[in-house]
Amino acid sequence: MSTLLGATDARLGATEFREIGGIVHDVAGIRLPPGKESLVRSRLAKRLRARGVATYAAYLELVRDARGDEAAEMVDALTTNKTDFFREPAHFDFLRERVLPSLGTGSLRVWSAGCATGEEPLTIAMVLREALPDLARRDVRVLATDLSRRALARATAGRYGDAAMEAVPSVLRRAYFTRDGVGWTAGPALRSLVTYAPLNLMREWPMRGPFQVIFCRNVMIYFDRATQQRLVRRFHDLLAPGGYLFVGHAESLSGVQHGFRYVQPAVYAK
Ligand SMILES: C[S@@+](CC[C@H](N)C(=O)[O-])C[C@H]1O[C@@H](n2cnc3c(N)ncnc32)[C@H](O)[C@@H]1O
């Protein structure tokens, strides 16, 4: 009977939901607590269709097959990639007015950890371009990483529709993007500053650092306390003394032990 159902109608049993939650937690650190069943069904319906299976039992067989990469596809489909240009704008005012003047004139490394579709690293790049008159003479780079290859492919393409671009002031839009019939493309002044790379925050990090600034916003909210704790320690290790960590406004570090100094909501200094 179930093979006659469309993938969106496939029944997700409690055991299957638990198994999916276990895999997503092991691979990406993401929690899928009870109550997220309908989210899982809506996000995975496309994967079931793509793989031509009509039940979660059949789908999980593909996921368990270590020779395929369906586990990675499944985790990717279950990530939440919502983001915006100038999201939580107080952070970018603080970056421009307080952080950049405090860092001197040496090389500058900024990491957007969990950059989703790229609005955050491009916002950082616009702030750097606007705020650093000596940028051309300095070694300045923004690293933008995400676990989701789907989101990262969009970030790398650097193309955005009118709705996304509404958050970008028109003077910056004109300075840093080109427009064609379908949307806007980030231009070389921004793209030359940003390097995109896939990276799972739960695994080894190939970068040695140090970074002067790390943005990890609206990512840790999906992790449990122990995972947040480990991650915040690793960010601390990778930051230069005097460097800054920005987290999402819904993600205070209360309950997490850390060596940072609290500066203002969702901003911490080493
Ligand atoms: C809601 S978006 C946040 C985007 C941006 N930082 C912002 O605040 O607008 C969260 C991103 O974290 C990524 N993510 C989740 N778990 C991750 C992990 N273990 N490693 C790397 N990225 C992860 C997701 O793929 C997603 O793109």
Short mmCIF file of C-alpha atoms and ligand atoms in Angstrom, two decimals:
data_model
loop_
_atom_site.label_atom_id
_atom_site.label_comp_id
_atom_site.label_asym_id
_atom_site.label_seq_id
_atom_site.Cartn_x
_atom_site.Cartn_y
_atom_site.Cartn_z
CA MET A 1 0.00 0.00 0.00
CA SER A 2 2.67 2.49 1.05
CA THR A 3 4.39 2.26 -2.33
CA LEU A 4 1.26 3.84 -3.82
CA LEU A 5 1.62 6.89 -1.61
CA GLY A 6 3.52 9.99 -2.69
CA ALA A 7 6.68 10.80 -0.72
CA THR A 8 4.97 13.69 1.08
CA ASP A 9 2.35 11.26 2.39
CA ALA A 10 4.91 8.75 3.67
CA ARG A 11 4.34 7.93 7.33
CA LEU A 12 7.21 8.78 9.62
CA GLY A 13 7.20 6.33 12.55
CA ALA A 14 8.68 7.11 15.96
CA THR A 15 11.59 4.68 15.44
CA GLU A 16 12.43 6.20 12.07
CA PHE A 17 12.23 9.72 13.48
CA ARG A 18 14.61 8.70 16.30
CA GLU A 19 17.05 7.13 13.87
CA ILE A 20 17.05 10.26 11.67
CA GLY A 21 17.54 12.43 14.77
CA GLY A 22 20.47 10.25 15.87
CA ILE A 23 22.22 10.51 12.51
CA VAL A 24 21.72 14.29 12.26
CA HIS A 25 23.05 14.73 15.79
CA ASP A 26 26.09 12.50 15.16
CA VAL A 27 26.98 14.17 11.85
CA ALA A 28 26.11 17.82 12.46
CA GLY A 29 25.46 18.28 16.20
CA ILE A 30 21.89 19.35 15.36
CA ARG A 31 19.13 18.37 17.82
CA LEU A 32 15.81 17.14 16.48
CA PRO A 33 13.64 16.93 19.60
CA PRO A 34 10.15 15.39 19.60
CA GLY A 35 7.77 17.82 17.92
CA LYS A 36 9.97 18.23 14.85
CA GLU A 37 8.35 15.34 12.98
CA SER A 38 6.43 17.52 10.52
CA LEU A 39 9.58 19.55 9.81
CA VAL A 40 11.43 16.32 9.02
CA ARG A 41 8.65 15.12 6.76
CA SER A 42 8.42 18.37 4.83
CA ARG A 43 12.19 18.68 4.44
CA LEU A 44 12.77 15.05 3.44
CA ALA A 45 9.83 14.61 1.06
CA LYS A 46 12.01 15.90 -1.76
CA ARG A 47 14.80 13.43 -0.92
CA LEU A 48 12.37 10.50 -0.94
CA ARG A 49 11.09 11.64 -4.34
CA ALA A 50 14.62 12.16 -5.67
CA ARG A 51 15.61 8.65 -4.62
CA GLY A 52 12.35 7.10 -5.85
CA VAL A 53 11.31 5.58 -2.53
CA ALA A 54 7.91 5.86 -0.91
CA THR A 55 8.62 4.89 2.71
CA TYR A 56 11.02 6.06 5.39
CA ALA A 57 12.08 2.47 5.96
CA ALA A 58 13.28 2.24 2.34
CA TYR A 59 14.83 5.69 2.53
CA LEU A 60 16.76 4.84 5.70
CA GLU A 61 18.21 1.79 3.98
CA LEU A 62 19.77 4.18 1.45
CA VAL A 63 20.96 6.44 4.25
CA ARG A 64 22.63 3.52 6.04
CA ASP A 65 24.44 2.44 2.89
CA ALA A 66 27.93 3.77 3.60
CA ARG A 67 28.84 3.66 -0.10
CA GLY A 68 26.27 6.30 -0.99
CA ASP A 69 26.13 9.86 0.23
CA GLU A 70 22.47 9.94 1.13
CA ALA A 71 23.30 10.51 4.83
CA ALA A 72 25.05 13.76 3.86
CA GLU A 73 22.13 14.71 1.57
CA MET A 74 19.70 14.02 4.40
CA VAL A 75 21.62 16.13 6.91
CA ASP A 76 21.93 18.93 4.35
CA ALA A 77 18.17 18.85 3.72
CA LEU A 78 17.55 19.13 7.46
CA THR A 79 19.69 22.24 8.00
CA THR A 80 17.92 25.58 8.35
CA ASN A 81 19.61 28.09 6.09
CA LYS A 82 17.54 31.18 6.78
CA THR A 83 19.64 34.34 6.73
CA ASP A 84 19.53 37.97 5.59
CA PHE A 85 21.80 40.80 4.59
CA PHE A 86 22.51 43.02 7.63
CA ARG A 87 20.72 40.54 9.91
CA GLU A 88 20.91 41.79 13.50
CA PRO A 89 22.29 45.14 12.29
CA ALA A 90 23.68 46.26 15.67
CA HIS A 91 26.47 43.73 15.10
CA PHE A 92 27.63 45.46 11.95
CA ASP A 93 27.54 48.91 13.62
CA PHE A 94 29.66 47.44 16.41
CA LEU A 95 32.05 45.86 13.90
CA ARG A 96 32.52 49.17 12.10
CA GLU A 97 32.63 51.52 15.10
CA ARG A 98 34.35 49.50 17.79
CA VAL A 99 35.99 46.36 16.47
CA LEU A 100 37.78 47.53 13.34
CA PRO A 101 39.34 50.64 14.97
CA SER A 102 40.62 48.46 17.83
CA LEU A 103 42.44 45.98 15.59
CA GLY A 104 45.23 48.15 14.21
CA THR A 105 46.44 48.01 10.64
CA GLY A 106 47.85 44.49 10.32
CA SER A 107 46.34 41.52 8.55
CA LEU A 108 42.70 40.84 9.30
CA ARG A 109 40.95 37.48 9.25
CA VAL A 110 37.19 37.21 9.71
CA TRP A 111 35.32 33.89 9.77
CA SER A 112 31.62 33.55 9.04
CA ALA A 113 31.01 30.08 10.50
CA GLY A 114 27.66 28.79 9.25
CA CYS A 115 27.35 31.35 6.45
CA ALA A 116 24.30 29.68 4.82
CA THR A 117 23.59 31.31 1.44
CA GLY A 118 26.24 33.99 1.90
CA GLU A 119 24.42 37.16 2.97
CA GLU A 120 26.43 37.34 6.22
CA PRO A 121 29.97 37.21 4.72
CA LEU A 122 28.95 39.66 1.99
CA THR A 123 27.56 42.04 4.63
CA ILE A 124 30.89 41.77 6.48
CA ALA A 125 32.76 42.41 3.22
CA MET A 126 30.66 45.54 2.56
CA VAL A 127 31.40 46.85 6.06
CA LEU A 128 35.13 46.20 5.58
CA ARG A 129 35.15 47.94 2.20
CA GLU A 130 33.32 50.95 3.57
CA ALA A 131 35.16 51.22 6.88
CA LEU A 132 38.78 50.47 5.95
CA PRO A 133 40.27 53.12 3.67
CA ASP A 134 43.60 51.25 3.77
CA LEU A 135 42.08 47.90 2.83
CA ALA A 136 43.90 47.68 -0.52
CA ARG A 137 47.26 47.82 1.31
CA ARG A 138 46.27 45.26 3.96
CA ASP A 139 45.94 41.51 3.96
CA VAL A 140 42.21 41.21 4.63
CA ARG A 141 40.18 38.03 4.13
CA VAL A 142 36.76 36.72 5.04
CA LEU A 143 36.35 32.95 5.29
CA ALA A 144 32.77 31.75 4.75
CA THR A 145 31.98 28.13 5.63
CA ASP A 146 28.92 25.94 5.97
CA LEU A 147 28.09 22.28 6.26
CA SER A 148 25.27 22.55 3.71
CA ARG A 149 26.65 22.15 0.19
CA ARG A 150 23.30 23.27 -1.16
CA ALA A 151 23.47 26.57 0.76
CA LEU A 152 27.17 27.00 0.02
CA ALA A 153 26.60 26.57 -3.73
CA ARG A 154 24.18 29.49 -3.58
CA ALA A 155 26.64 31.52 -1.50
CA THR A 156 29.40 30.88 -4.02
CA ALA A 157 27.13 31.90 -6.91
CA GLY A 158 26.54 35.22 -5.10
CA ARG A 159 23.21 35.85 -6.81
CA TYR A 160 20.25 37.31 -4.96
CA GLY A 161 16.68 38.31 -5.78
CA ASP A 162 15.07 41.70 -5.19
CA ALA A 163 13.45 40.60 -1.92
CA ALA A 164 16.80 39.59 -0.37
CA MET A 165 18.44 42.79 -1.61
CA GLU A 166 15.89 45.04 0.09
CA ALA A 167 17.96 44.90 3.28
CA VAL A 168 21.00 46.32 1.46
CA PRO A 169 21.04 50.16 1.40
CA SER A 170 20.70 51.33 -2.21
CA VAL A 171 24.07 53.09 -2.19
CA LEU A 172 25.79 49.80 -1.26
CA ARG A 173 23.69 47.84 -3.74
CA ARG A 174 24.82 50.11 -6.54
CA ALA A 175 28.45 50.09 -5.39
CA TYR A 176 28.91 46.36 -4.89
CA PHE A 177 26.32 44.45 -6.97
CA THR A 178 25.38 44.31 -10.61
CA ARG A 179 21.79 43.86 -11.71
CA ASP A 180 20.41 41.87 -14.62
CA GLY A 181 16.88 40.88 -15.57
CA VAL A 182 16.58 38.27 -12.82
CA GLY A 183 18.48 39.58 -9.86
CA TRP A 184 21.67 40.91 -8.37
CA THR A 185 25.21 39.48 -8.42
CA ALA A 186 27.91 40.37 -5.92
CA GLY A 187 30.76 42.08 -7.73
CA PRO A 188 34.53 41.58 -7.52
CA ALA A 189 35.08 44.18 -4.77
CA LEU A 190 33.19 41.87 -2.41
CA ARG A 191 34.02 38.49 -3.90
CA SER A 192 37.75 39.14 -3.90
CA LEU A 193 37.57 39.37 -0.10
CA VAL A 194 35.58 36.20 0.55
CA THR A 195 36.69 32.55 0.34
CA TYR A 196 33.92 29.94 0.48
CA ALA A 197 34.55 26.42 1.76
CA PRO A 198 32.53 23.48 3.06
CA LEU A 199 33.18 22.83 6.73
CA ASN A 200 31.39 20.81 9.38
CA LEU A 201 31.89 22.54 12.73
CA MET A 202 31.75 19.15 14.46
CA ARG A 203 34.86 17.88 12.66
CA GLU A 204 38.50 18.93 12.34
CA TRP A 205 39.08 22.51 11.18
CA PRO A 206 41.90 22.86 8.65
CA MET A 207 42.52 26.55 9.41
CA ARG A 208 45.25 27.43 11.87
CA GLY A 209 44.07 30.98 12.53
CA PRO A 210 44.29 33.22 14.34
CA PHE A 211 41.13 35.08 13.44
CA GLN A 212 40.46 38.59 14.69
CA VAL A 213 36.70 38.17 14.35
CA ILE A 214 34.41 35.12 14.28
CA PHE A 215 30.72 35.30 13.45
CA CYS A 216 28.83 32.15 14.43
CA ARG A 217 25.28 33.40 14.54
CA ASN A 218 22.06 31.41 14.60
CA VAL A 219 23.97 28.15 14.29
CA MET A 220 24.57 27.05 17.89
CA ILE A 221 20.87 27.44 18.65
CA TYR A 222 20.40 24.04 16.99
CA PHE A 223 23.07 22.36 19.18
CA ASP A 224 22.87 20.95 22.70
CA ARG A 225 24.76 22.59 25.59
CA ALA A 226 27.71 20.17 25.50
CA THR A 227 28.21 20.78 21.79
CA GLN A 228 27.92 24.56 22.27
CA GLN A 229 30.47 24.34 25.07
CA ARG A 230 33.01 22.50 22.91
CA LEU A 231 32.47 24.86 20.02
CA VAL A 232 32.85 28.04 22.07
CA ARG A 233 36.15 26.70 23.49
CA ARG A 234 37.41 26.00 19.99
CA PHE A 235 36.43 29.50 18.83
CA HIS A 236 38.29 30.91 21.82
CA ASP A 237 41.44 28.94 20.88
CA LEU A 238 41.28 30.15 17.28
CA LEU A 239 40.76 33.85 18.06
CA ALA A 240 43.67 36.24 18.47
CA PRO A 241 43.89 38.00 21.86
CA GLY A 242 41.64 41.06 21.57
CA GLY A 243 39.51 39.26 18.96
CA TYR A 244 35.72 39.13 18.96
CA LEU A 245 33.06 36.42 18.80
CA PHE A 246 29.59 37.33 17.54
CA VAL A 247 26.75 34.90 18.24
CA GLY A 248 23.05 35.19 17.39
CA HIS A 249 20.90 37.37 19.66
CA ALA A 250 18.91 34.31 20.71
CA GLU A 251 22.12 32.48 21.72
CA SER A 252 23.65 33.99 24.84
CA LEU A 253 26.58 32.04 26.25
CA SER A 254 24.92 31.81 29.66
CA GLY A 255 25.25 28.25 30.87
CA VAL A 256 28.39 27.81 28.79
CA GLN A 257 31.78 28.12 30.49
CA HIS A 258 34.07 30.31 28.48
CA GLY A 259 37.02 32.63 28.83
CA PHE A 260 35.43 35.50 26.94
CA ARG A 261 34.57 38.95 28.27
CA TYR A 262 30.94 39.89 27.65
CA VAL A 263 30.84 43.14 25.68
CA GLN A 264 27.22 43.68 24.66
CA PRO A 265 24.33 41.39 23.72
CA ALA A 266 25.69 38.54 21.59
CA VAL A 267 29.21 40.04 21.40
CA TYR A 268 32.17 38.59 23.32
CA ALA A 269 35.85 39.58 23.40
CA LYS A 270 38.90 37.41 24.03
C1 LIG B 1 20.14 29.76 10.27
S1 LIG B 1 21.63 29.65 9.32
C2 LIG B 1 22.53 31.07 9.93
C3 LIG B 1 23.17 31.88 8.84
C4 LIG B 1 23.88 33.14 9.30
N1 LIG B 1 24.98 32.83 10.18
C5 LIG B 1 22.93 34.09 9.95
O1 LIG B 1 22.97 34.28 11.17
O2 LIG B 1 22.10 34.66 9.24
C6 LIG B 1 22.48 28.28 10.12
C7 LIG B 1 23.52 27.63 9.25
O3 LIG B 1 24.32 26.76 10.07
C8 LIG B 1 24.69 25.67 9.28
N2 LIG B 1 25.10 24.54 10.14
C9 LIG B 1 24.33 23.77 10.94
N3 LIG B 1 25.07 22.82 11.52
C10 LIG B 1 26.34 22.99 11.09
C11 LIG B 1 27.56 22.30 11.34
N4 LIG B 1 27.64 21.25 12.14
N5 LIG B 1 28.67 22.75 10.70
C12 LIG B 1 28.62 23.82 9.87
N6 LIG B 1 27.50 24.50 9.60
C13 LIG B 1 26.36 24.08 10.20
C14 LIG B 1 23.45 25.36 8.47
O4 LIG B 1 23.74 24.62 7.31
C15 LIG B 1 22.92 26.76 8.17
O5 LIG B 1 23.29 27.21 6.90
#
